[in-house]
mmCIF file of C-alpha atoms and ligand atoms in Angstrom:
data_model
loop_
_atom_site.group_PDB
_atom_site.id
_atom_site.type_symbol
_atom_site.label_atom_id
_atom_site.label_comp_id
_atom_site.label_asym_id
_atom_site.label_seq_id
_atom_site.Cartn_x
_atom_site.Cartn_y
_atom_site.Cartn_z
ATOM 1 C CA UNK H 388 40.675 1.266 46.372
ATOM 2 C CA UNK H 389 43.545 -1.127 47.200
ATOM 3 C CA UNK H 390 45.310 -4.026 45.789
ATOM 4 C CA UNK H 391 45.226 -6.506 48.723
ATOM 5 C CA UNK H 392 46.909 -10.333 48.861
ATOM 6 C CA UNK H 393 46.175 -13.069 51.240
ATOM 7 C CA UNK H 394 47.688 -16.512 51.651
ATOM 8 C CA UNK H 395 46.378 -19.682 53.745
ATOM 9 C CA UNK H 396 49.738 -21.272 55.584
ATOM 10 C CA UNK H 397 50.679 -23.694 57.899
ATOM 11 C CA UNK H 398 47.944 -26.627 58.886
ATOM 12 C CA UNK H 399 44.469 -26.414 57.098
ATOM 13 C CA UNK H 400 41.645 -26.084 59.468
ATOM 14 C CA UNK H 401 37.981 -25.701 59.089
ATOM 15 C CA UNK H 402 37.060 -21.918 59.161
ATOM 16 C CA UNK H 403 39.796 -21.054 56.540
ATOM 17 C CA UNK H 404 37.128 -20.510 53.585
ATOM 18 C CA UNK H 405 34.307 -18.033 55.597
ATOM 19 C CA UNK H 406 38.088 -15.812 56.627
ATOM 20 C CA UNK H 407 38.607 -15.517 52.504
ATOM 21 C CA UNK H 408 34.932 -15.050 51.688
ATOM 22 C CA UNK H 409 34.370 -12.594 54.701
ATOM 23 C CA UNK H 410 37.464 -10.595 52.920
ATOM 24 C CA UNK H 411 36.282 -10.543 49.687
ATOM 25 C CA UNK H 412 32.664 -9.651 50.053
ATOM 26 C CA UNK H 413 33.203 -7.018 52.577
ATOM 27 C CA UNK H 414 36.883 -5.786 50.379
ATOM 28 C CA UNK H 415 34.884 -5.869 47.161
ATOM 29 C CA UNK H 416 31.520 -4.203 48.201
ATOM 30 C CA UNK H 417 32.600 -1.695 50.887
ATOM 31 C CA UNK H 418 36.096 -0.837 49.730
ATOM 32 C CA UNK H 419 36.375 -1.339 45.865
ATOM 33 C CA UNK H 420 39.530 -3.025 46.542
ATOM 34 C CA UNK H 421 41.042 -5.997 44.090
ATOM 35 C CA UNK H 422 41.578 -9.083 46.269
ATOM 36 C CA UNK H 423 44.558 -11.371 44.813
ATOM 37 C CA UNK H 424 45.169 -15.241 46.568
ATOM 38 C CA UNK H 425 48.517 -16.541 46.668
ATOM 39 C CA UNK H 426 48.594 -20.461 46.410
ATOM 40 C CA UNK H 427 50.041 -22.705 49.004
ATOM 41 C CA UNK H 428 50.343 -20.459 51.521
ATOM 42 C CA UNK H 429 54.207 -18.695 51.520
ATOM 43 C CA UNK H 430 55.312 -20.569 48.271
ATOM 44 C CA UNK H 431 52.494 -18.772 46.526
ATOM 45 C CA UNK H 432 54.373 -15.715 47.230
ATOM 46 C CA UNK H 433 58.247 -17.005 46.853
ATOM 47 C CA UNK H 434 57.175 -18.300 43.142
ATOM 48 C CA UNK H 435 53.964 -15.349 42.826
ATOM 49 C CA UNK H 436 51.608 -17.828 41.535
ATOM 50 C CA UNK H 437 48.561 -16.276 42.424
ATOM 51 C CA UNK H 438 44.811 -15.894 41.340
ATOM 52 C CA UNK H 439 42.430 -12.979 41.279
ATOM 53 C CA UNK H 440 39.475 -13.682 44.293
ATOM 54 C CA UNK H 441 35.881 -12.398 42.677
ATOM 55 C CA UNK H 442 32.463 -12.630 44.554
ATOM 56 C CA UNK H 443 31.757 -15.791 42.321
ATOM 57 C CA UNK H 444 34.940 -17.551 42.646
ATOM 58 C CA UNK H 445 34.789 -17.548 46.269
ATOM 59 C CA UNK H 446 30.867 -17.733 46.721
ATOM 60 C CA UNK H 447 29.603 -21.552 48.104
ATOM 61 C CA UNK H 448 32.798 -21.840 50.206
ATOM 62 C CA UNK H 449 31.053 -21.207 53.627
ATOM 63 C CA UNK H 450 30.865 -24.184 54.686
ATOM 64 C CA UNK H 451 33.393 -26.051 53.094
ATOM 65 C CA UNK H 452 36.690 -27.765 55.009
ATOM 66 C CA UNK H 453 40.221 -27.071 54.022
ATOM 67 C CA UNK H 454 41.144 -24.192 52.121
ATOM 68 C CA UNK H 455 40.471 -23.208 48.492
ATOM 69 C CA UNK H 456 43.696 -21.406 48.176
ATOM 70 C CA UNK H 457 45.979 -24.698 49.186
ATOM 71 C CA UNK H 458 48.657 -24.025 51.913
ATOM 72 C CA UNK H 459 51.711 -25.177 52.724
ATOM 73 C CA UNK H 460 53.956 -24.593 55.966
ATOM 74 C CA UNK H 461 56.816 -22.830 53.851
ATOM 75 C CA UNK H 462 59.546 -20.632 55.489
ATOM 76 C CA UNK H 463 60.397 -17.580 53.874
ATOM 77 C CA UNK H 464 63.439 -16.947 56.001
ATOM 78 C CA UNK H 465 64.848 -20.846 55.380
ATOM 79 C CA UNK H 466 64.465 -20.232 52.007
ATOM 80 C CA UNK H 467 67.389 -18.523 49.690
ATOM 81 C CA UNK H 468 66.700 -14.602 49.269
ATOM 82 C CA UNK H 469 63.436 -15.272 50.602
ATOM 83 C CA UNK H 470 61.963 -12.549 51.725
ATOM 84 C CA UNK H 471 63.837 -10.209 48.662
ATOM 85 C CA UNK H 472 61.575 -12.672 46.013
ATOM 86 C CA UNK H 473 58.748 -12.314 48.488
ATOM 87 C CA UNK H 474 58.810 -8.562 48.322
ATOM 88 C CA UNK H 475 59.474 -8.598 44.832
ATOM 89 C CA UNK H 476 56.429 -10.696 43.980
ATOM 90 C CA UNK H 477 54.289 -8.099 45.921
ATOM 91 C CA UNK H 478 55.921 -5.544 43.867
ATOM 92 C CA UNK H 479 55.023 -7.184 40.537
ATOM 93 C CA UNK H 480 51.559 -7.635 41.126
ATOM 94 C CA UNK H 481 51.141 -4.019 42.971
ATOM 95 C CA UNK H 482 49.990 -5.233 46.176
ATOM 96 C CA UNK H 483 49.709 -2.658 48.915
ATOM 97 C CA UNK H 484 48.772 -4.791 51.922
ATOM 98 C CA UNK H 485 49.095 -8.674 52.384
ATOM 99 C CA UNK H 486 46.680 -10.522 54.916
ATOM 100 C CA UNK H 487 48.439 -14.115 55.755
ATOM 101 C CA UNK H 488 46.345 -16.242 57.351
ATOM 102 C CA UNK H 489 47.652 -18.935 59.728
ATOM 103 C CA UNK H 490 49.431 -19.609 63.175
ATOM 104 C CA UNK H 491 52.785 -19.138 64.994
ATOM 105 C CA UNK H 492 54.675 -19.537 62.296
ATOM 106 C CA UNK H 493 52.783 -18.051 59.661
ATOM 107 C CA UNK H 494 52.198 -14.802 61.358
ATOM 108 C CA UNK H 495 55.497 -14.809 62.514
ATOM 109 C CA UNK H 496 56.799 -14.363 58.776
ATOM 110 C CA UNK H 497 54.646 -11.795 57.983
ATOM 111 C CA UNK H 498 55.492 -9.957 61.427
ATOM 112 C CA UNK H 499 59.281 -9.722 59.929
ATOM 113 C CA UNK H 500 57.633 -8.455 56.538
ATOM 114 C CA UNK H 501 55.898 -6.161 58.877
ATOM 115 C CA UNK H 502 59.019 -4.947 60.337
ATOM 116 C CA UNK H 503 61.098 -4.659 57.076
ATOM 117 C CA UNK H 504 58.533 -2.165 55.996
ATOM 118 C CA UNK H 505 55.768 -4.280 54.285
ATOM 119 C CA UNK H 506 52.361 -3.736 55.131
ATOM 120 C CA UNK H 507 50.720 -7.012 56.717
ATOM 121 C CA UNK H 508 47.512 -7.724 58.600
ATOM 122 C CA UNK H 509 47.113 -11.175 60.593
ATOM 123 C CA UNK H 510 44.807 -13.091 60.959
ATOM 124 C CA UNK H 511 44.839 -16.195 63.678
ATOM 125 C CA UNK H 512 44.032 -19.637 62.933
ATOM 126 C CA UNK H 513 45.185 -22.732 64.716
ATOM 127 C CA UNK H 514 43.009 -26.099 65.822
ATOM 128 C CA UNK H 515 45.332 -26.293 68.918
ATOM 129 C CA UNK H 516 43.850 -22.655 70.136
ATOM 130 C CA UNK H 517 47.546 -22.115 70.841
ATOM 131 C CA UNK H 518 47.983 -18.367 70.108
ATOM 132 C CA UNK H 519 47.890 -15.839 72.175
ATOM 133 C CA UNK H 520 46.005 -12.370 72.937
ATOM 134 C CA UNK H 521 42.863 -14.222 71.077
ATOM 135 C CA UNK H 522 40.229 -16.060 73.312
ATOM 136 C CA UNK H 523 40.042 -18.543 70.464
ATOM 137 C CA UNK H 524 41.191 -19.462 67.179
ATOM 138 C CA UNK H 525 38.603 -20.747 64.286
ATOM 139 C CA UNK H 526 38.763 -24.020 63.300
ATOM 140 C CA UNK H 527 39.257 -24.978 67.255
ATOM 141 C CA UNK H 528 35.281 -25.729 68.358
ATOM 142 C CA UNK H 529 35.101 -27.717 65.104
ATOM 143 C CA UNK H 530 37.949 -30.102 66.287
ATOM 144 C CA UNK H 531 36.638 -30.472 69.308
ATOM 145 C CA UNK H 532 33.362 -31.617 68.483
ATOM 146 C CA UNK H 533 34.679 -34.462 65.965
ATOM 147 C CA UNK H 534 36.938 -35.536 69.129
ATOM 148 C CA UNK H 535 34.084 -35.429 71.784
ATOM 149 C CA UNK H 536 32.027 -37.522 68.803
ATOM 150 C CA UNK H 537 35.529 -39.728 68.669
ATOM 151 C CA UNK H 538 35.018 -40.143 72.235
ATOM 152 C CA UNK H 539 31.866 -40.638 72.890
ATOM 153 C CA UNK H 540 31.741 -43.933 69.893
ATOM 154 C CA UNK H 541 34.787 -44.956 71.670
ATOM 155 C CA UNK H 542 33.030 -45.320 75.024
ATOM 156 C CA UNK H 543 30.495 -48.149 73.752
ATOM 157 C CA UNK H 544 32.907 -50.337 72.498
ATOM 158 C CA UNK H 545 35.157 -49.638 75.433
ATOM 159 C CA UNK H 546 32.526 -51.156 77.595
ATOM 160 C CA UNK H 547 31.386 -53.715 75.378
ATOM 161 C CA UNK H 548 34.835 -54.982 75.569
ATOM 162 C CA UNK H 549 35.944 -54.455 79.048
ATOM 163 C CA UNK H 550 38.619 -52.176 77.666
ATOM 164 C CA UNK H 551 41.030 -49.092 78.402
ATOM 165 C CA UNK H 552 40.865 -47.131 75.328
ATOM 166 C CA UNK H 553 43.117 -44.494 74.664
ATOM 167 C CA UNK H 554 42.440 -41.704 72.327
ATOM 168 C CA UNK H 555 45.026 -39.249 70.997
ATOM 169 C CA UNK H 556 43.970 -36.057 69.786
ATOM 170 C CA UNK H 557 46.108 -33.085 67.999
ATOM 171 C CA UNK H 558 47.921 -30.440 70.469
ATOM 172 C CA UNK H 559 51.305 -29.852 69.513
ATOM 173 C CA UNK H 560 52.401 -27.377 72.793
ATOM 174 C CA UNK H 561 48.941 -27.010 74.438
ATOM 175 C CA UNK H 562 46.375 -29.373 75.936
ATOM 176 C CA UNK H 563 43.619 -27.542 74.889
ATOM 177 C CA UNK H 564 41.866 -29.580 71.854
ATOM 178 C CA UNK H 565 42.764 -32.758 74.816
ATOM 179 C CA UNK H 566 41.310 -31.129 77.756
ATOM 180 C CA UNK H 567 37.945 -29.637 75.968
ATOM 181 C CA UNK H 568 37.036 -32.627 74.164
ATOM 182 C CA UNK H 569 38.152 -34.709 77.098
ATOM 183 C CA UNK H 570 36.006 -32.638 79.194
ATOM 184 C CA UNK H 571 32.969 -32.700 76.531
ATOM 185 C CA UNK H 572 33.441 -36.598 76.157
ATOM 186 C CA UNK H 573 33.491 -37.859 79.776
ATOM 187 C CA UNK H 574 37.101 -38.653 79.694
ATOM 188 C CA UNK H 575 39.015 -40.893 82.843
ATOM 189 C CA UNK H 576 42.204 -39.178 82.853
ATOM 190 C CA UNK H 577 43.147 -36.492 80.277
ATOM 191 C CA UNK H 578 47.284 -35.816 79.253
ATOM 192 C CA UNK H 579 48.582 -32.495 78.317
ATOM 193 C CA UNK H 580 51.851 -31.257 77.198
ATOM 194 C CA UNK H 581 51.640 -28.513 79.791
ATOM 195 C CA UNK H 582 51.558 -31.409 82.434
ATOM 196 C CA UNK H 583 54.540 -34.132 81.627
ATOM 197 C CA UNK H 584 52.365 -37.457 83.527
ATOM 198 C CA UNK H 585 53.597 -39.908 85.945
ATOM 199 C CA UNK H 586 52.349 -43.563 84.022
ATOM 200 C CA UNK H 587 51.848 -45.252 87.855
ATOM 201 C CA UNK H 588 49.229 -42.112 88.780
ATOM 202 C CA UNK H 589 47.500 -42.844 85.430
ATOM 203 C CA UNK H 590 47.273 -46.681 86.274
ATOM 204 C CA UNK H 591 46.013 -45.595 89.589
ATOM 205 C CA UNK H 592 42.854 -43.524 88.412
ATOM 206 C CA UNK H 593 42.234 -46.308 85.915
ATOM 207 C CA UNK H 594 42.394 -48.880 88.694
ATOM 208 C CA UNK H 595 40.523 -47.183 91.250
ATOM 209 C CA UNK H 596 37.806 -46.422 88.707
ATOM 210 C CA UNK H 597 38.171 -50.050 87.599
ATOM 211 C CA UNK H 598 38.137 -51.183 91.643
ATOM 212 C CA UNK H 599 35.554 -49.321 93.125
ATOM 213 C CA UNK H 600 32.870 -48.006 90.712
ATOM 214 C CA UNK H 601 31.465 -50.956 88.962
ATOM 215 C CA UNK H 602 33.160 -49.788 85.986
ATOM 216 C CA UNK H 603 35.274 -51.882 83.700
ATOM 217 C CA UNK H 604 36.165 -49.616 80.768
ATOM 218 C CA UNK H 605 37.973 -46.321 80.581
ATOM 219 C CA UNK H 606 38.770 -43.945 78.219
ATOM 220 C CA UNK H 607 42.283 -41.977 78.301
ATOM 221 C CA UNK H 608 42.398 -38.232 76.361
ATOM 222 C CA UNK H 609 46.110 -38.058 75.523
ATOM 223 C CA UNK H 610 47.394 -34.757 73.158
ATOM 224 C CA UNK H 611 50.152 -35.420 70.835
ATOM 225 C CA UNK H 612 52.497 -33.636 72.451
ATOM 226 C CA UNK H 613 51.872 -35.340 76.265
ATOM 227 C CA UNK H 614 55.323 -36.606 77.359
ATOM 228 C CA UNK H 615 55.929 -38.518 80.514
ATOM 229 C CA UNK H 616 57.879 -36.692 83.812
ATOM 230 C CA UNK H 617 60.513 -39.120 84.198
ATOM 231 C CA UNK H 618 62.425 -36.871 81.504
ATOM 232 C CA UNK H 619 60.740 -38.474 78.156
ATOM 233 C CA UNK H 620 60.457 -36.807 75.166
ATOM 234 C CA UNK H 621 56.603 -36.574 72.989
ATOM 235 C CA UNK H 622 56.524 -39.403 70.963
ATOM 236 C CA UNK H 623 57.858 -38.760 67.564
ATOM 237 C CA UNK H 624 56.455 -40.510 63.927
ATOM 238 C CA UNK H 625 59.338 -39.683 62.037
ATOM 239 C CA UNK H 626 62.858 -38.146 61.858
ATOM 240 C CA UNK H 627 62.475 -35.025 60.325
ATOM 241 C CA UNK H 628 61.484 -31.952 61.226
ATOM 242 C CA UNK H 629 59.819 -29.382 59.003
ATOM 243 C CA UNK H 630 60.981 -26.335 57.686
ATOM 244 C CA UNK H 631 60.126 -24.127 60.983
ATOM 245 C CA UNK H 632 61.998 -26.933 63.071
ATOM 246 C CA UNK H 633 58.874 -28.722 63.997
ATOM 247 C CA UNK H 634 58.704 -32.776 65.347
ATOM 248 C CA UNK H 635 56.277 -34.707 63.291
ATOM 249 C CA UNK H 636 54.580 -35.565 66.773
ATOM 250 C CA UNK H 637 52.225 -38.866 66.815
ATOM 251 C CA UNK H 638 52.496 -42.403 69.179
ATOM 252 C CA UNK H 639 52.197 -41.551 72.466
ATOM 253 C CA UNK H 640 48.421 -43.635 72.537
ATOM 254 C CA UNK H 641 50.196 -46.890 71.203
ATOM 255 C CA UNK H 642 53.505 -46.243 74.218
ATOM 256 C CA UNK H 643 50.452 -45.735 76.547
ATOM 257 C CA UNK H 644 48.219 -48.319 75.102
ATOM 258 C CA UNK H 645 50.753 -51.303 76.108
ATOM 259 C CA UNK H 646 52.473 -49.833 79.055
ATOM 260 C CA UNK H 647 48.648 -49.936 80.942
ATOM 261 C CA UNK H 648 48.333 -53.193 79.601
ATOM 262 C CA UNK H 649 51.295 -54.124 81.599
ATOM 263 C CA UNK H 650 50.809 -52.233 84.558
ATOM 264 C CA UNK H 651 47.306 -52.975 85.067
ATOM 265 C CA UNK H 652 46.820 -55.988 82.961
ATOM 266 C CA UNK H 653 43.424 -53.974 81.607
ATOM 267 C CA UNK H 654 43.008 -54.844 77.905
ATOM 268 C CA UNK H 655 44.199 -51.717 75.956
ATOM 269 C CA UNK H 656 43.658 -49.926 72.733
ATOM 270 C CA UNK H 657 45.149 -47.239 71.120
ATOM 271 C CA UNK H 658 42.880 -44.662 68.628
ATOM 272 C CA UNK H 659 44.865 -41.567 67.058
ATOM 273 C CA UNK H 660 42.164 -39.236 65.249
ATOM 274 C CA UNK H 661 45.119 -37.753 63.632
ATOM 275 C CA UNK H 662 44.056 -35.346 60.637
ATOM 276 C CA UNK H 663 40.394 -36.228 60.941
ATOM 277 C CA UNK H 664 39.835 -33.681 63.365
ATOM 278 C CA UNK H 665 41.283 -31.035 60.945
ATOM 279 C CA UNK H 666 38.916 -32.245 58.029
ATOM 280 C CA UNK H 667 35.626 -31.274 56.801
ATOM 281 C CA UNK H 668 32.409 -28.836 57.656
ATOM 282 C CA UNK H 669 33.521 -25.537 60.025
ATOM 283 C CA UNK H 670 30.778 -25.808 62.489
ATOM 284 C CA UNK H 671 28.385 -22.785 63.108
ATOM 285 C CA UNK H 672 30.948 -20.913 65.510
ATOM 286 C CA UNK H 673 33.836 -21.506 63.333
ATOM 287 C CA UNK H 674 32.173 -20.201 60.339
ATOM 288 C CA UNK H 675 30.785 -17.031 62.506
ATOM 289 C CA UNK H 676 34.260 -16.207 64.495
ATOM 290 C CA UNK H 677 36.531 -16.820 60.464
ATOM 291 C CA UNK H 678 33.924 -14.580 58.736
ATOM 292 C CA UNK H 679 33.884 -12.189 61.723
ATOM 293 C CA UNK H 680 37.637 -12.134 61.589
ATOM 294 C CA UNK H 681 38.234 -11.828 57.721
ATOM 295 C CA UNK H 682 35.861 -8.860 57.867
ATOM 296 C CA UNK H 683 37.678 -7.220 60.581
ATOM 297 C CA UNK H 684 41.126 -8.302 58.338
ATOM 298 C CA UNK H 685 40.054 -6.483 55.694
ATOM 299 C CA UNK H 686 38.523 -2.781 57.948
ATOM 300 C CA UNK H 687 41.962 -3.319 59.125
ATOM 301 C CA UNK H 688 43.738 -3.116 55.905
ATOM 302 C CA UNK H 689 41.819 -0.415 54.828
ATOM 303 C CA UNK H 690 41.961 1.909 57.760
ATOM 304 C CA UNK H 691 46.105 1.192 57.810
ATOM 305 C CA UNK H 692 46.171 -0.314 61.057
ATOM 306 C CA UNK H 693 49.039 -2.486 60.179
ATOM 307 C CA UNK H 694 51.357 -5.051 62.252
ATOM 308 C CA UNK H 695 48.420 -6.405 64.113
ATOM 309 C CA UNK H 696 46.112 -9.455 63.978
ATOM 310 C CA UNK H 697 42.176 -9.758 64.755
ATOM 311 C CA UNK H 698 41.947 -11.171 67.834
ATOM 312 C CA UNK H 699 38.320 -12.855 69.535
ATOM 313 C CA UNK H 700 38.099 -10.685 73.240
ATOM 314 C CA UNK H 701 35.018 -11.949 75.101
ATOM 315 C CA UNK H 702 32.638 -11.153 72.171
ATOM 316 C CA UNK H 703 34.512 -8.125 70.380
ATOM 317 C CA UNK H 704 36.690 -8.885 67.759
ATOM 318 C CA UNK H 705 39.368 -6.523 68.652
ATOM 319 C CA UNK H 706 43.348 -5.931 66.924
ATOM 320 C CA UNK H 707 46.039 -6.874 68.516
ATOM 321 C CA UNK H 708 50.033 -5.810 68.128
ATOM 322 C CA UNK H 709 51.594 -9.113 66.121
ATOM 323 C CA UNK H 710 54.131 -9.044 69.039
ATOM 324 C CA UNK H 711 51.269 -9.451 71.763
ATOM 325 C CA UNK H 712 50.313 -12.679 70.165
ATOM 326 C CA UNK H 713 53.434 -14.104 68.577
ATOM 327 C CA UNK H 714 56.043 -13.914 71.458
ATOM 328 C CA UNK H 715 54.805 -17.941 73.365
ATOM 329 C CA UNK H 716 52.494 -19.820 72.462
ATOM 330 C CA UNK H 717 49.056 -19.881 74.985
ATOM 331 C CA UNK H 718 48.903 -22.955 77.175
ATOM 332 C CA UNK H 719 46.149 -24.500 78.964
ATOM 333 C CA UNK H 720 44.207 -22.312 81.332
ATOM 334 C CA UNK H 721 45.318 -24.095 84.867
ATOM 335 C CA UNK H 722 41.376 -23.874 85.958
ATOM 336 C CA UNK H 723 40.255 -25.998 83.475
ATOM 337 C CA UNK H 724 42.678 -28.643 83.851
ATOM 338 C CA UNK H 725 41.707 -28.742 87.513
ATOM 339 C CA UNK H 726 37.836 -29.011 86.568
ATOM 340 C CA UNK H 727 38.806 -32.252 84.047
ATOM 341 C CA UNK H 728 40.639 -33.138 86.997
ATOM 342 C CA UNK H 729 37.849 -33.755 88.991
ATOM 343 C CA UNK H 730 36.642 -36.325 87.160
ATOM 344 C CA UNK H 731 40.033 -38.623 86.743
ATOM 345 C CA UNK H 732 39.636 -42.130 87.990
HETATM 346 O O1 F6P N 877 49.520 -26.955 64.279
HETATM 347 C C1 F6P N 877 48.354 -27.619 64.052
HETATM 348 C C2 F6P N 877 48.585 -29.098 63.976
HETATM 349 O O2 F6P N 877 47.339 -29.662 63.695
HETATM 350 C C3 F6P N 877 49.251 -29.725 65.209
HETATM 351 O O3 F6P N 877 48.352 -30.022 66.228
HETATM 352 C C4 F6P N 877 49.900 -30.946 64.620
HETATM 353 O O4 F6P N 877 51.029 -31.315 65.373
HETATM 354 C C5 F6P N 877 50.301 -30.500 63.270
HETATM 355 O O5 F6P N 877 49.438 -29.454 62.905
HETATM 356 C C6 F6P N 877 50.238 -31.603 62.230
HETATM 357 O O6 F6P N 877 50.693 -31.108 61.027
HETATM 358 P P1 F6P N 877 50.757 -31.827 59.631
HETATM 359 O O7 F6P N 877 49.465 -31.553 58.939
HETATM 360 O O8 F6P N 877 51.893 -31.187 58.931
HETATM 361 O O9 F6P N 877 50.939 -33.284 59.887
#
């Protein structure tokens, strides 16, 4: 019997509740442990505000969105002393192994716990499938079905209207949310931040399709972080960055939506999904692959296999060393790009 603590950080995204409940249920029943949920992901810790996690406090939470522990994308190492109050927070309540749940930046905190001698498990979550040594993140599949739905409403009243329309989707470093649900929605041309875009080769696919196809609407996938190749930075929505250096990304659809207008002379609109496609309902293989992965979490923590994170190989959930997965982020597989290729223009 341990004393085990887990935190939700960084971005919500759907599949965060089944991790906690998978932990639980399988730490309560198979190990004896007491499970103990910091609030707001790293702040929880920094100011130990935490809450005991019981079979009935965390039953019905399958399939809801978000997170019931709250999260925040708090830095422990921008923060004064912040790792000393983080350690001594884990002290005071006893806790012999943490589980942080979350991305890059989450899981790169507890990796430095890790290495200063404090027992941490991973385990990866992300909507832009971004890290590596997993096949996929939860909370992924969900966002791309809500885009492909996005895209396919967008396509009727793109042709009803004679109109370019173009959607922008999440994807901070990597195309992949962009290039599935492009793929899945019948998309024209698709953008990726792993391929900066000429704006005349766009206008071409959109006017060949436009010229010779009997076709007089298209749709346009952008991701956030899409930037053009003439040296352009992503489009930013505001100054600041947050507190693991981070762009608030968001505009490229609206630069896009009037610079085809003018090129073309297509009617144009601009759609950003924005934080829908992190909200609601995990769908079925979200809630399978989080509860999959907070069981594994917590046969992890139990067994001492420490400084790792679960990871989704083929079907196996496996463990991987934090520094296996943390080191770049995972971009867009180079096949797949060249499949969504295929259909451009
Ligand atoms: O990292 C996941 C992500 O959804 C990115 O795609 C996006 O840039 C960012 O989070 C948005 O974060 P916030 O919720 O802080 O606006």
């Amino acid at each position: 019997m341990a004393r085990i603590g887990l935190l939700t950080g960084g971005g919500d995204c759907p599949g965060l509740n089944p991790v906690i409940r998978g932990i639980v249920r399988r730490g309560i029943d198979t190990y004896g442990h007491e499970l103990y949920g910091f609030r707001r992901g790293w702040k929880g810790v920094l100011e130990n505000d935490a809450i005991q996690l019981t079979r009935e406090n965390t039953s019905g939470i399958l399939h809801r969105g978000g997170t019931i522990l709250g999260t925040s994308r708090t830095n422990v190492y921008k923060t004064e002393n912040g790792e000393e109050r983080v350690l001594a927070s884990l002290r005071e309540r006893e806790i012999d192994v943490l589980i942080p749940i979350g991305g890059d930046d989450t899981l790169g905190v507890a990796r430095k716990l890790n290495d200063a001698g404090f027992p941490t498990v991973g385990v990866p979550k992300t909507i832009d499938n971004d890290l590596n040594a997993t096949d996929f993140t939860f909370g992924f599949q969900t966002a791309v079905q809500i885009a492909t739905e996005a895209i396919d409403r967008l396509h009727s009243t793109a042709e009803s209207h004679d109109r370019v329309i173009v959607c922008e989707v999440m994807g901070r470093d990597a195309g992949w949310l962009a290039c599935y649900a492009g793929l899945a929605g019948g998309a024209d041309v698709i953008l990726v931040p792993e391929r900066p875009f000429d704006i005349e080769t766009v206008c071409k696919h959109l006017t060949h399709r436009h010229e010779t196809t009997g076709k007089h609407f298209s749709i346009v996938v952008v991701a956030e972080g899409a930037s053009p190749a003439d040296g352009g930075e992503a489009a930013t929505a505001a100054d600041t960055v947050d507190s693991f250096g981070h762009a608030r990304l968001g505009g490229i659809a609206v630069q896009l939506e009037q610079q085809i207008e003018e090129k073309t002379g297509y009617e144009c609109r601009a759609t950003v999904l924005g934080h829908i496609q992190r909200g609601g309902s995990p769908i079925a293989f979200d809630r399978i692959l989080g509860t999959r992965f907070g069981v594994a979490a917590i046969d992890a923590a139990s067994n001492g296999d420490f400084g790792k994170m679960v990871a989704l190989h083929g079907t196996a959930i496996e463990l991987v060393a934090f520094q296996d997965a943390l080191n770049e982020p995972k971009l867009l597989d180079p096949e797949l790009f060249e499949t969504a290729q295929v259909f451009f223009g």
